[in-house]
Short mmCIF file of C-alpha atoms in Angstrom, two decimals:
data_model
loop_
_atom_site.label_atom_id
_atom_site.label_comp_id
_atom_site.label_asym_id
_atom_site.label_seq_id
_atom_site.Cartn_x
_atom_site.Cartn_y
_atom_site.Cartn_z
CA LEU A 1 0.20 0.04 -0.24
CA PHE A 2 1.26 3.38 -0.41
CA GLY A 3 1.36 5.77 2.47
CA GLY A 4 -1.58 7.43 3.68
CA ASP A 5 -5.06 6.87 5.50
CA TYR A 6 -7.38 4.35 4.34
CA GLU A 7 -11.26 3.55 5.82
CA ALA A 8 -13.58 1.50 4.74
CA THR A 9 -16.42 -0.71 6.74
CA ILE A 10 -16.32 -4.42 7.90
CA GLU A 11 -19.03 -5.90 6.86
CA ILE A 12 -20.09 -9.12 9.05
CA SER A 13 -23.34 -10.89 8.49
CA SER A 14 -25.22 -13.50 11.04
CA ASN A 15 -27.44 -15.09 11.51
CA ASP A 16 -28.78 -13.46 14.56
CA PRO A 17 -32.80 -12.10 13.48
CA VAL A 18 -31.84 -9.09 15.11
CA SER A 19 -28.91 -7.92 13.61
CA PRO A 20 -28.19 -10.13 10.97
CA VAL A 21 -25.51 -7.69 9.56
CA VAL A 22 -23.30 -5.59 11.85
CA GLU A 23 -21.20 -2.99 10.73
CA VAL A 24 -17.89 -1.99 12.59
CA PRO A 25 -15.94 0.92 10.91
CA ALA A 26 -11.90 0.44 10.05
CA TYR A 27 -9.16 2.95 9.62
CA LEU A 28 -5.47 1.85 9.15
CA ASN A 29 -2.83 4.92 8.66
CA VAL A 30 0.34 3.30 6.20
CA THR A 31 3.90 5.30 6.42
CA GLY A 32 4.93 5.37 3.20
CA SER A 33 8.97 4.19 1.97
CA PRO A 34 10.51 6.38 -0.80
CA ASP A 35 12.44 3.93 -2.41
CA ILE A 36 15.48 6.71 -5.24
CA ASN A 37 17.09 4.79 -7.82
CA VAL A 38 18.88 6.03 -10.02
CA ALA A 39 20.48 3.80 -13.07
CA GLU A 40 23.80 5.69 -13.42
CA ASN A 41 26.47 5.31 -10.97
CA ALA A 42 28.91 6.94 -13.29
CA ILE A 43 28.20 9.40 -16.65
CA ASP A 44 30.71 9.86 -19.52
CA PHE A 45 30.51 12.03 -21.81
CA GLY A 46 33.25 11.15 -24.36
CA THR A 47 35.08 14.07 -25.95
CA LEU A 48 34.12 17.49 -26.81
CA TYR A 49 34.63 20.71 -28.76
CA THR A 50 35.95 23.57 -25.76
CA ASN A 51 33.86 26.19 -25.84
CA TYR A 52 30.38 23.81 -27.10
CA GLY A 53 30.52 20.92 -24.66
CA GLY A 54 27.15 18.75 -24.42
CA SER A 55 24.05 17.98 -21.93
CA LEU A 56 22.75 14.06 -20.86
CA ASP A 57 19.82 13.08 -18.62
CA ILE A 58 19.91 10.87 -15.58
CA PHE A 59 16.20 9.26 -14.58
CA ILE A 60 15.55 9.69 -11.31
CA GLU A 61 12.72 7.22 -10.10
CA ASN A 62 11.17 6.16 -7.08
CA ASN A 63 9.98 3.05 -6.36
CA GLY A 64 8.96 3.84 -3.25
CA THR A 65 5.44 4.03 -1.28
CA ASP A 66 5.82 7.76 -0.75
CA VAL A 67 6.57 11.00 -1.86
CA LEU A 68 10.48 10.84 -2.70
CA GLU A 69 11.59 14.50 -1.72
CA ILE A 70 15.00 15.55 -3.36
CA THR A 71 16.35 17.66 -0.70
CA SER A 72 19.66 18.47 -2.88
CA MET A 73 21.32 17.91 -5.63
CA ALA A 74 24.69 19.67 -6.90
CA VAL A 75 27.83 18.95 -8.26
CA ASP A 76 31.84 19.18 -6.80
CA ASN A 77 33.42 21.46 -10.31
CA ASP A 78 31.46 24.15 -11.93
CA VAL A 79 32.17 22.95 -15.38
CA PHE A 80 29.22 20.67 -14.89
CA SER A 81 26.19 21.84 -14.07
CA LEU A 82 22.79 20.44 -12.97
CA SER A 83 19.27 21.73 -14.11
CA SER A 84 17.92 21.59 -10.40
CA SER A 85 18.93 21.25 -6.93
CA ALA A 86 15.95 20.01 -5.25
CA THR A 87 13.29 18.14 -6.50
CA THR A 88 10.21 15.87 -5.07
CA ILE A 89 8.77 13.31 -7.21
CA PRO A 90 5.24 10.94 -6.13
CA TYR A 91 5.49 7.64 -5.45
CA ASP A 92 5.73 5.45 -9.12
CA ASP A 93 7.67 8.69 -10.61
CA GLU A 94 10.30 9.67 -12.47
CA PHE A 95 12.74 12.99 -12.80
CA ILE A 96 14.58 14.04 -15.85
CA LEU A 97 18.13 16.24 -14.50
CA THR A 98 19.58 17.15 -16.73
CA VAL A 99 23.26 17.77 -16.78
CA THR A 100 25.78 19.62 -18.48
CA PHE A 101 29.79 20.18 -19.71
CA SER A 102 30.83 23.95 -20.88
CA PRO A 103 34.26 23.31 -20.37
CA THR A 104 36.18 26.34 -21.97
CA THR A 105 39.87 25.06 -21.73
CA ASP A 106 40.97 21.70 -23.68
CA GLY A 107 41.86 18.83 -20.88
CA ASP A 108 40.06 15.74 -18.82
CA TYR A 109 38.07 16.92 -16.32
CA SER A 110 35.94 14.77 -13.81
CA GLY A 111 33.22 15.41 -10.99
CA THR A 112 31.04 14.21 -8.60
CA ILE A 113 26.80 14.91 -8.25
CA THR A 114 25.37 13.88 -4.56
CA ILE A 115 21.33 13.64 -4.38
CA LEU A 116 20.55 13.67 -0.59
CA SER A 117 16.99 12.27 -0.36
CA ASN A 118 14.82 10.64 2.48
CA ASP A 119 15.21 7.45 1.49
CA LEU A 120 15.97 5.25 4.22
CA ASP A 121 18.02 3.29 3.38
CA GLU A 122 20.38 5.14 0.45
CA PRO A 123 20.17 8.96 2.10
CA GLU A 124 22.80 10.04 -0.14
CA ILE A 125 23.28 9.14 -4.03
CA THR A 126 26.22 10.06 -5.99
CA ILE A 127 27.01 9.55 -9.75
CA GLY A 128 30.48 10.50 -11.59
CA LEU A 129 30.96 12.35 -13.98
CA THR A 130 34.02 12.30 -16.51
CA ALA A 131 35.07 13.78 -19.60
CA THR A 132 37.89 15.32 -22.23
CA ALA A 133 37.93 18.37 -23.96
CA THR A 134 39.76 19.41 -27.35
CA SER A 135 39.95 22.60 -29.60
CA PRO A 136 37.44 21.65 -32.47
CA PRO A 137 38.80 21.92 -36.04
CA ASN A 138 40.13 25.66 -37.49
CA ALA A 139 39.30 25.73 -40.94
CA GLY A 140 41.22 28.13 -43.04
CA THR A 141 41.87 29.07 -46.26
CA GLN A 142 45.60 30.00 -47.62
CA ARG A 143 45.03 32.69 -49.76
CA ARG A 144 46.26 32.40 -53.59
CA SER A 145 48.29 33.93 -56.37
CA HIS A 146 45.79 33.75 -59.39
CA SER A 147 46.07 35.00 -62.91
CA ARG A 148 43.83 35.15 -65.65
CA TYR A 149 46.43 33.84 -67.76
CA PRO A 150 48.39 30.71 -67.42
CA GLN A 151 51.80 30.43 -66.55
CA TRP A 152 54.43 28.53 -68.99
#
């Protein structure tokens, strides 16, 4: 059952001629439990061009029976950025977190995303990030001397 309050009426039938059916109210309070699920524990952007970069999506699921409260999503390297810093995910739903890699110099980069939530058995999830930035190709032209007449 999902977290919440439930009410019902239990009907008890008998052969009692005065009260052949007795109704008894029933109440149940269920404490749900959110359950975070992130398929990736590491993401490699591969090699991308400096000053262009790219983005990738991470799917964060709540496979539990109560609302998942993500109180913090942060990355420890400024060359990476996240589309959100906190969110709420209903049970049996998902959230898409976009990670953007924006390098301004060539090189190899790494970082770690840390996600904090109210999941009791996994309150902290980490996802490793790696990427390489390289200069884009430089297309140019050379000036040539042109003559209207062939040179013999």
